[in-house]
mmCIF file of C-alpha atoms in Angstrom:
data_model
loop_
_atom_site.group_PDB
_atom_site.id
_atom_site.type_symbol
_atom_site.label_atom_id
_atom_site.label_comp_id
_atom_site.label_asym_id
_atom_site.label_seq_id
_atom_site.Cartn_x
_atom_site.Cartn_y
_atom_site.Cartn_z
ATOM 1 C CA MET A 22 35.281 -32.753 -69.513
ATOM 2 C CA MET A 23 35.143 -30.489 -66.524
ATOM 3 C CA LEU A 24 37.505 -27.779 -66.340
ATOM 4 C CA LEU A 25 39.171 -26.806 -62.375
ATOM 5 C CA HIS A 26 39.355 -23.471 -61.573
ATOM 6 C CA PRO A 27 42.660 -22.708 -60.094
ATOM 7 C CA LEU A 28 42.703 -20.970 -57.060
ATOM 8 C CA THR A 29 43.508 -17.010 -57.005
ATOM 9 C CA LEU A 30 46.535 -15.744 -55.779
ATOM 10 C CA ASN A 31 44.540 -14.273 -52.595
ATOM 11 C CA GLU A 32 42.731 -17.557 -52.095
ATOM 12 C CA GLU A 33 46.096 -19.363 -51.759
ATOM 13 C CA MET A 34 47.433 -17.038 -49.464
ATOM 14 C CA ILE A 35 44.579 -17.691 -47.419
ATOM 15 C CA HIS A 36 44.309 -21.526 -47.706
ATOM 16 C CA SER A 37 47.865 -21.420 -46.876
ATOM 17 C CA THR A 38 47.858 -19.031 -44.183
ATOM 18 C CA LEU A 39 44.939 -21.359 -42.689
ATOM 19 C CA TYR A 40 47.180 -24.106 -42.896
ATOM 20 C CA HIS A 41 49.937 -22.549 -41.262
ATOM 21 C CA TYR A 42 47.521 -21.715 -37.967
ATOM 22 C CA LEU A 43 45.799 -25.021 -38.221
ATOM 23 C CA ALA A 44 49.695 -26.560 -38.397
ATOM 24 C CA GLY A 45 50.555 -24.382 -35.652
ATOM 25 C CA SER A 46 47.762 -24.775 -33.425
ATOM 26 C CA LEU A 47 48.249 -28.476 -33.834
ATOM 27 C CA MET A 48 51.471 -28.418 -32.749
ATOM 28 C CA ASP A 49 50.644 -26.337 -29.800
ATOM 29 C CA ARG A 50 48.513 -29.116 -28.516
ATOM 30 C CA THR A 51 50.947 -31.881 -29.223
ATOM 31 C CA SER A 52 53.646 -29.668 -27.457
ATOM 32 C CA ILE A 53 50.982 -29.460 -24.318
ATOM 33 C CA LEU A 54 49.703 -33.138 -24.574
ATOM 34 C CA GLY A 55 53.685 -34.533 -24.311
ATOM 35 C CA ASP A 56 54.450 -32.318 -21.498
ATOM 36 C CA THR A 57 51.284 -33.581 -19.644
ATOM 37 C CA ILE A 58 52.039 -36.900 -20.253
ATOM 38 C CA ASP A 59 55.484 -36.540 -19.323
ATOM 39 C CA TYR A 60 54.551 -34.762 -16.072
ATOM 40 C CA MET A 61 52.072 -37.882 -15.138
ATOM 41 C CA LYS A 62 54.752 -39.801 -15.838
ATOM 42 C CA GLU A 63 57.067 -38.266 -13.121
ATOM 43 C CA LEU A 64 54.290 -38.150 -10.461
ATOM 44 C CA LEU A 65 53.500 -41.969 -11.026
ATOM 45 C CA GLU A 66 57.270 -42.434 -10.603
ATOM 46 C CA ARG A 67 57.356 -40.406 -7.143
ATOM 47 C CA ILE A 68 54.170 -42.000 -6.253
ATOM 48 C CA LYS A 69 55.525 -45.443 -6.642
ATOM 49 C CA LYS A 70 58.572 -44.328 -4.764
ATOM 50 C CA LEU A 71 56.600 -43.040 -1.809
ATOM 51 C CA GLN A 72 54.996 -46.431 -1.679
ATOM 52 C CA GLU A 73 57.731 -48.173 -1.587
ATOM 53 C CA GLU A 74 59.154 -46.515 1.374
ATOM 54 C CA ILE A 75 55.874 -46.694 3.043
ATOM 55 C CA GLU A 76 56.161 -50.726 2.697
ATOM 56 C CA VAL A 77 59.720 -50.886 3.726
ATOM 57 C CA GLY A 78 57.887 -49.443 7.025
ATOM 58 C CA SER A 79 60.729 -46.988 7.729
ATOM 59 C CA ASP A 80 60.058 -44.614 10.482
ATOM 60 C CA LYS A 81 57.887 -41.450 10.300
ATOM 61 C CA SER A 82 60.392 -39.083 10.101
ATOM 62 C CA HIS A 83 62.189 -40.669 7.371
ATOM 63 C CA ASN A 84 58.703 -41.082 4.957
ATOM 64 C CA LEU A 85 58.413 -37.140 5.602
ATOM 65 C CA LEU A 86 61.802 -36.529 4.276
ATOM 66 C CA GLY A 87 61.558 -38.790 1.312
ATOM 67 C CA ILE A 88 58.627 -36.575 0.564
ATOM 68 C CA PHE A 89 59.983 -32.934 0.350
ATOM 69 C CA LYS A 90 63.687 -34.505 -0.600
ATOM 70 C CA ASP A 91 62.977 -34.108 -4.534
ATOM 71 C CA LEU A 92 62.224 -30.682 -4.221
ATOM 72 C CA SER A 93 64.478 -27.808 -4.763
ATOM 73 C CA PRO A 94 65.072 -25.123 -2.188
ATOM 74 C CA ASN A 95 63.631 -22.542 -4.358
ATOM 75 C CA GLU A 96 60.668 -24.564 -5.457
ATOM 76 C CA VAL A 97 59.600 -24.723 -1.720
ATOM 77 C CA LEU A 98 60.265 -20.865 -1.285
ATOM 78 C CA VAL A 99 58.300 -20.438 -4.485
ATOM 79 C CA ARG A 100 55.537 -22.386 -3.310
ATOM 80 C CA ASN A 101 55.541 -20.840 0.196
ATOM 81 C CA SER A 102 56.159 -17.150 -0.936
ATOM 82 C CA PRO A 103 53.274 -15.301 -2.077
ATOM 83 C CA LYS A 104 53.740 -12.326 -4.723
ATOM 84 C CA PHE A 105 51.387 -9.766 -5.115
ATOM 85 C CA GLU A 106 52.970 -6.874 -7.878
ATOM 86 C CA VAL A 107 50.552 -3.830 -9.261
ATOM 87 C CA GLU A 108 52.595 -2.216 -12.021
ATOM 88 C CA ARG A 109 50.861 0.983 -13.263
ATOM 89 C CA ARG A 110 51.736 1.699 -16.997
ATOM 90 C CA ASP A 111 50.598 4.243 -19.689
ATOM 91 C CA ALA A 112 47.968 2.472 -21.263
ATOM 92 C CA ASP A 113 47.253 -0.111 -18.730
ATOM 93 C CA THR A 114 48.295 -1.779 -15.309
ATOM 94 C CA ARG A 115 50.044 -5.044 -15.071
ATOM 95 C CA ILE A 116 49.079 -7.258 -12.360
ATOM 96 C CA GLU A 117 50.895 -10.548 -11.055
ATOM 97 C CA ILE A 118 49.727 -12.783 -8.265
ATOM 98 C CA CYS A 119 50.879 -15.907 -7.093
ATOM 99 C CA CYS A 120 49.779 -17.425 -3.854
ATOM 100 C CA SER A 121 48.675 -20.569 -2.336
ATOM 101 C CA PRO A 122 45.644 -21.989 -3.670
ATOM 102 C CA LYS A 123 41.843 -21.606 -1.756
ATOM 103 C CA PRO A 124 38.684 -22.287 -2.894
ATOM 104 C CA GLY A 125 36.973 -19.429 -4.800
ATOM 105 C CA LEU A 126 40.066 -17.395 -4.793
ATOM 106 C CA LEU A 127 39.864 -16.596 -8.779
ATOM 107 C CA LEU A 128 35.946 -15.387 -8.319
ATOM 108 C CA SER A 129 37.157 -13.453 -5.353
ATOM 109 C CA THR A 130 39.921 -11.974 -7.028
ATOM 110 C CA ILE A 131 38.029 -10.889 -9.734
ATOM 111 C CA SER A 132 35.330 -9.408 -7.833
ATOM 112 C CA THR A 133 37.966 -7.256 -5.395
ATOM 113 C CA LEU A 134 39.665 -5.931 -9.292
ATOM 114 C CA ASP A 135 35.791 -5.265 -9.960
ATOM 115 C CA ALA A 136 35.572 -3.424 -6.868
ATOM 116 C CA VAL A 137 38.627 -1.282 -7.258
ATOM 117 C CA GLY A 138 37.568 0.143 -10.585
ATOM 118 C CA MET A 139 39.929 -2.444 -12.733
ATOM 119 C CA GLU A 140 38.330 -4.297 -15.856
ATOM 120 C CA ILE A 141 40.623 -7.144 -17.363
ATOM 121 C CA GLN A 142 41.297 -7.114 -20.904
ATOM 122 C CA GLN A 143 43.690 -9.961 -20.944
ATOM 123 C CA CYS A 144 44.595 -12.684 -18.364
ATOM 124 C CA VAL A 145 46.381 -16.007 -18.057
ATOM 125 C CA VAL A 146 45.192 -18.017 -14.692
ATOM 126 C CA SER A 147 47.067 -21.249 -13.349
ATOM 127 C CA CYS A 148 45.688 -23.174 -10.447
ATOM 128 C CA PHE A 149 48.218 -26.185 -10.729
ATOM 129 C CA ASN A 150 50.339 -26.022 -7.501
ATOM 130 C CA ASP A 151 49.656 -22.666 -6.800
ATOM 131 C CA PHE A 152 47.368 -19.854 -7.834
ATOM 132 C CA GLY A 153 49.246 -17.660 -10.320
ATOM 133 C CA MET A 154 47.398 -14.850 -12.165
ATOM 134 C CA GLN A 155 48.800 -12.408 -14.602
ATOM 135 C CA ALA A 156 46.629 -9.982 -16.198
ATOM 136 C CA SER A 157 46.493 -6.756 -18.018
ATOM 137 C CA CYS A 158 43.465 -4.422 -16.730
ATOM 138 C CA SER A 159 42.552 -1.069 -17.841
ATOM 139 C CA GLU A 160 40.618 1.462 -15.638
ATOM 140 C CA ASP A 161 38.765 5.029 -15.680
ATOM 141 C CA LEU A 162 41.047 8.010 -15.383
ATOM 142 C CA GLU A 163 39.443 9.224 -12.460
ATOM 143 C CA GLN A 164 39.082 5.849 -10.457
ATOM 144 C CA ARG A 165 42.882 5.807 -11.186
ATOM 145 C CA ALA A 166 43.729 9.017 -9.589
ATOM 146 C CA LEU A 167 41.402 8.021 -6.574
ATOM 147 C CA MET A 168 43.379 4.349 -5.513
ATOM 148 C CA GLY A 169 46.970 3.915 -6.344
ATOM 149 C CA SER A 170 48.994 0.963 -6.820
ATOM 150 C CA GLU A 171 49.643 0.046 -3.551
ATOM 151 C CA GLU A 172 46.096 0.245 -2.119
ATOM 152 C CA ILE A 173 45.116 -2.140 -5.071
ATOM 153 C CA LYS A 174 48.255 -4.505 -4.162
ATOM 154 C CA GLN A 175 47.311 -4.377 -0.501
ATOM 155 C CA ALA A 176 43.307 -5.287 -1.496
ATOM 156 C CA LEU A 177 44.406 -8.389 -3.229
ATOM 157 C CA PHE A 178 46.381 -9.698 -0.562
ATOM 158 C CA ARG A 179 43.478 -9.233 1.760
ATOM 159 C CA ASN A 180 41.297 -10.913 -0.704
ATOM 160 C CA ALA A 181 43.656 -13.872 -1.043
ATOM 161 C CA GLY A 182 43.132 -14.389 2.857
ATOM 162 C CA TYR A 183 46.506 -13.010 4.363
ATOM 163 C CA GLY A 184 46.290 -10.542 6.924
ATOM 164 C CA GLY A 185 48.793 -7.588 7.726
ATOM 165 C CA ARG A 186 50.680 -5.906 4.856
ATOM 166 C CA CYS A 187 51.999 -6.801 1.853
ATOM 167 C CA LEU A 188 55.662 -5.972 1.709
#
């Protein structure tokens, strides 16, 4: 007859923690997948409406208005207004960028940050509708004294292909 050894308290705690982590990760993935499916359904519905409008044979200007009628004014404003923020804090520098997407923009932005002495510690990037980046960066104290947050902001603005000065 074989006896099973019960899990020790420490093993039970590790097992429980691992189970909760995996369950949470699964829920996160499920949530993301569900949101993606809902968004795809919405896009397919919009495509269907546009195809119906084209088939009806309405005039060209009416078709263009139909494309933009579902967009809220704030959504159009967000997509057209570039945003570049650089906030220096005690321990790090927070950078937030939102602008129109361009091929190679992520790589050139990282190169620009490197050129101005920033080292990315944490970063979230989105290239879905617009290019969006939120980063927490560290930098050498000597470099921090040489270049202000406004100069970093202007370097990122120029890197993204915008001429002139960022307000």
